[in-house]
Short mmCIF file of C-alpha atoms in Angstrom, two decimals:
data_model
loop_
_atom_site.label_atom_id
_atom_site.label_comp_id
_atom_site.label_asym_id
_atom_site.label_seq_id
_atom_site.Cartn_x
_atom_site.Cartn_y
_atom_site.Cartn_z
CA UNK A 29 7.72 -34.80 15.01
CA UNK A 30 8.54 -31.73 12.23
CA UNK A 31 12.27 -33.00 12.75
CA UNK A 32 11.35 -36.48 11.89
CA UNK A 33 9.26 -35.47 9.08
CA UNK A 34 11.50 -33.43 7.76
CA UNK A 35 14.36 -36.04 7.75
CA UNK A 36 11.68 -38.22 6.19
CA UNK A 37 11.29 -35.87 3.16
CA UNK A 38 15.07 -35.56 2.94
CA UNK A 39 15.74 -38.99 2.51
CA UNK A 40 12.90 -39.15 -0.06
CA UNK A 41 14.93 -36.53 -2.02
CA UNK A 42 17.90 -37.74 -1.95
CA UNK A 43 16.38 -41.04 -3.10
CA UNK A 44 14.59 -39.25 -6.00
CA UNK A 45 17.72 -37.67 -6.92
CA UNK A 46 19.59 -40.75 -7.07
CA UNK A 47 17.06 -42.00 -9.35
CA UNK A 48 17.03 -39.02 -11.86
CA UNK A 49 20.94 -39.45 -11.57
CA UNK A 50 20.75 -43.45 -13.00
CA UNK A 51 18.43 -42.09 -15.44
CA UNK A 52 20.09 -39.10 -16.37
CA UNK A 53 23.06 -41.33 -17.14
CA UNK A 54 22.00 -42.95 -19.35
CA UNK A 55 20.56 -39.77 -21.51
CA UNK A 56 22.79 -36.93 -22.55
CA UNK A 57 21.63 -33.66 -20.05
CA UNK A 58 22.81 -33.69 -16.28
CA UNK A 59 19.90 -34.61 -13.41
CA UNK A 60 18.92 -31.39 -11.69
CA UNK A 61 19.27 -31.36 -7.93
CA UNK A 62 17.58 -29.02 -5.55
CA UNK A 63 18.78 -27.63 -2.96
CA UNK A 64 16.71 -29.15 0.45
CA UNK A 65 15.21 -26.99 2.89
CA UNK A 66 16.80 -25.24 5.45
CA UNK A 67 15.58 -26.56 9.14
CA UNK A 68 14.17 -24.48 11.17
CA UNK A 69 16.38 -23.35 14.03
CA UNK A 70 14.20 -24.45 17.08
CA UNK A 71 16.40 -22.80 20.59
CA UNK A 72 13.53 -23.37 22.60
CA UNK A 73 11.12 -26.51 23.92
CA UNK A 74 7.41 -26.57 24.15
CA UNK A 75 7.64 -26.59 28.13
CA UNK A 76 9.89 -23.67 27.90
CA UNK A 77 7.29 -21.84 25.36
CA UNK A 78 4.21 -22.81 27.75
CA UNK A 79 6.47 -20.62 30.72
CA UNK A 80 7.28 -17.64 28.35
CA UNK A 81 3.54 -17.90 27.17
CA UNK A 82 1.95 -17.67 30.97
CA UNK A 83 4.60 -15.60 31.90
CA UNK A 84 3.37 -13.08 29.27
CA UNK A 85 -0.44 -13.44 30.41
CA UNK A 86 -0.49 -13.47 33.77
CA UNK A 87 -3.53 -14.91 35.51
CA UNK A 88 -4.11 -17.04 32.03
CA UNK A 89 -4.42 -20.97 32.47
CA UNK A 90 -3.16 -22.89 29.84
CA UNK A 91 -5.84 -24.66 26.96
CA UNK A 92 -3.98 -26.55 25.17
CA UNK A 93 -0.10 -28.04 24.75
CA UNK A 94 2.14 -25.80 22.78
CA UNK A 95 2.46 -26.41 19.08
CA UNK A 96 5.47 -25.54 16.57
CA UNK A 97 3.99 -23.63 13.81
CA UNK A 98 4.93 -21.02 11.23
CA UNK A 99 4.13 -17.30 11.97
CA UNK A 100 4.94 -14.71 10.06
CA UNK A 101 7.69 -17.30 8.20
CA UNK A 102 9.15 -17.78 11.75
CA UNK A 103 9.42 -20.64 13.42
CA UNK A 104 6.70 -20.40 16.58
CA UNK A 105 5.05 -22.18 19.21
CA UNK A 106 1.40 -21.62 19.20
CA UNK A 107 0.47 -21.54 22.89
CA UNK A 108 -3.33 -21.41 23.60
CA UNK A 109 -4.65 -20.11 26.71
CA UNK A 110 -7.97 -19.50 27.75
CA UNK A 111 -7.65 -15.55 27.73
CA UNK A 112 -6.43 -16.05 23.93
CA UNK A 113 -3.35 -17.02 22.25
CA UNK A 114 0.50 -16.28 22.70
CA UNK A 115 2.81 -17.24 19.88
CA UNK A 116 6.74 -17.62 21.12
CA UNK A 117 9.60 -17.47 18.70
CA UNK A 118 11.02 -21.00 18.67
CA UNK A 119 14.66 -19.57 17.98
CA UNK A 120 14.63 -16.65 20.17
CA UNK A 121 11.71 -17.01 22.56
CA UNK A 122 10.21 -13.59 22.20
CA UNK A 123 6.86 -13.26 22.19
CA UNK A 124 6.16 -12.21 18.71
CA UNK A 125 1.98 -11.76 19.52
CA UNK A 126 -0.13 -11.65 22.94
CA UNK A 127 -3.88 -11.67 22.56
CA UNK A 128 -4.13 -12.71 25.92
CA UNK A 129 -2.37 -9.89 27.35
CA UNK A 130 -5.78 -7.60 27.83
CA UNK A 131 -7.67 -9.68 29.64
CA UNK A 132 -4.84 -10.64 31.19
CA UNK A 133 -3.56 -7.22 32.21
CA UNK A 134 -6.48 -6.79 34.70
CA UNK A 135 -7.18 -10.32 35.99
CA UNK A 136 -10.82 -10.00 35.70
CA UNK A 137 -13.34 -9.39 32.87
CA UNK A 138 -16.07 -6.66 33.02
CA UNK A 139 -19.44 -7.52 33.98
CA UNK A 140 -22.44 -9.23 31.71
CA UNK A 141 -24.07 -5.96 32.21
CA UNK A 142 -21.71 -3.47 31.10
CA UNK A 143 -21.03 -5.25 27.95
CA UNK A 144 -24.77 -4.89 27.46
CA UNK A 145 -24.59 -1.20 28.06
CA UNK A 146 -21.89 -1.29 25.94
CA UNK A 147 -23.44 -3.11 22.88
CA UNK A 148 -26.56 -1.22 23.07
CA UNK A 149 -25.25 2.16 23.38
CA UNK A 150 -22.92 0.75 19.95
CA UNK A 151 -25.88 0.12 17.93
CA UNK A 152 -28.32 2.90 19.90
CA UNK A 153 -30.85 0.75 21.13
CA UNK A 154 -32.41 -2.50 20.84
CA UNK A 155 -33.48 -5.12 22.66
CA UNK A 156 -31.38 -8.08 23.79
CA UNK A 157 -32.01 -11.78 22.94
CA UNK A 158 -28.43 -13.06 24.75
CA UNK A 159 -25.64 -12.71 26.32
CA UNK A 160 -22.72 -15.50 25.70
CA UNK A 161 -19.02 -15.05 27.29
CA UNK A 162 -16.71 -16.87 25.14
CA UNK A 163 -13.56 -16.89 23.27
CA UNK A 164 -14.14 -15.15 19.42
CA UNK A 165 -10.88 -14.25 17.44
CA UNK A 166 -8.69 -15.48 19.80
CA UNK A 167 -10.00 -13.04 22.43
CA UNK A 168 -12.50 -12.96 25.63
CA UNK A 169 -15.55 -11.35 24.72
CA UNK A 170 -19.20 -10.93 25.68
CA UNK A 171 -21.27 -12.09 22.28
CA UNK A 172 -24.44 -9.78 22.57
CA UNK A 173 -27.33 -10.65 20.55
CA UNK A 174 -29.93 -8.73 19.76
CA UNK A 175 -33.58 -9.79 18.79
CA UNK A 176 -32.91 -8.15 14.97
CA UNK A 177 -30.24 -10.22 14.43
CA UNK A 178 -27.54 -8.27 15.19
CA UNK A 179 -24.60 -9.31 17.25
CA UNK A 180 -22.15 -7.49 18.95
CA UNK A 181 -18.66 -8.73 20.61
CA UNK A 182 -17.54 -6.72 23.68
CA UNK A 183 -14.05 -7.50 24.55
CA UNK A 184 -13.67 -8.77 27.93
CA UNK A 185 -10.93 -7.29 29.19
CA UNK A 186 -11.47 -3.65 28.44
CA UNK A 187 -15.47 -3.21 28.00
CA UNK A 188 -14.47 -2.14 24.09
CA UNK A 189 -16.33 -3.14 21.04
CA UNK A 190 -14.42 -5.55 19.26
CA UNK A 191 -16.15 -6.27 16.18
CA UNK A 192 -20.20 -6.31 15.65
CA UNK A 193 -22.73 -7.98 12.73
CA UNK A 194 -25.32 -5.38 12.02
CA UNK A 195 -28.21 -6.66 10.62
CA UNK A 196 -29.30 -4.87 6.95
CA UNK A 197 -25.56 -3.51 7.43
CA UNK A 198 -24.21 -6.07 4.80
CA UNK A 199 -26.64 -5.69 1.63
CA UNK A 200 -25.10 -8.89 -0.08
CA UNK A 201 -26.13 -11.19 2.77
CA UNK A 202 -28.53 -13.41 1.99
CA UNK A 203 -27.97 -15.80 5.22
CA UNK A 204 -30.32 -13.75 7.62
CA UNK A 205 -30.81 -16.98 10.18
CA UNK A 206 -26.73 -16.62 11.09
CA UNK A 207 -26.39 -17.06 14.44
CA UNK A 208 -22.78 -18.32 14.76
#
């Protein structure tokens, strides 16, 4: 599909150039051409990223059929799995980033429990409203909420706090019903 669009947009160039050239013909300064777009060099297929992309998560199943994207100005296949996501250099098919690989690493995730010791020894007490397992910044983490508002994300794999909302801890939030 991206090679077929970008042929597309080539032709529509070249067409547009040919145009400025009739009309620059018949005034006195030169049309101006640009130079097209280099194509991306794509070495590898989206089956072959999906193998490289389990085969860098072990134990991970995939979500979703691999996508050709841009990362980091790199051509990439965007491979979700349900652990997180692995993006493949199209060219070279190196991995070029593994969120999956933590959760992946051990093959389990730690238990509802200790991601509630861990949340509430993070914010030092507090009582807890729910606990949600689900996938947050392209990771596996526990979502701990707490009856004050405050939420805390315990990564999955490794029991660690990943990120937490404090509530009060942001004094230019005005949304205090958030609970996303």
């Amino acid at each position: 599909e991206y090679q077929a669009a970008l042929a597309d947009a080539q032709a529509r160039l070249e067409q547009a150039n040919s145009q400025l050239a009739q009309v620059g013909a018949s005034q006195a300064s030169p049309p101006v051409t640009a130079p097209a777009p280099a194509a991306p060099t794509v070495a590898i297929d989206n089956a072959q990223a999906q193998t490289l992309a389990l085969a860098a998560a072990p134990g991970a199943t995939l979500v979703r059929a691999p996508e050709l994207v841009l990362y980091a100005n790199l051509p990439a296949y965007e491979v979700q799995l349900d652990r997180g996501t692995v993006y493949i250099d199209a060219a070279q098919g190196t991995v070029l980033a593994n969120s999956a690989v933590v959760a992946a690493s051990t093959g389990q995730t730690i238990s509802e429990d200790a991601a509630i010791t861990a949340a509430t020894s993070y914010l030092g007490g507090g009582s807890v409203r729910s606990v949600e397992l689900e996938h947050e910044r392209d990771i596996l983490v526990y979502e701990v909420k707490f009856t004050d508002g405050s939420s805390v994300y315990i990564d999955a794999g490794n029991g660690q706090v990943a990120y937490a909302k404090v509530a009060g801890a942001n004094q230019y939030d005005d949304d205090e019903d958030d609970d996303d």
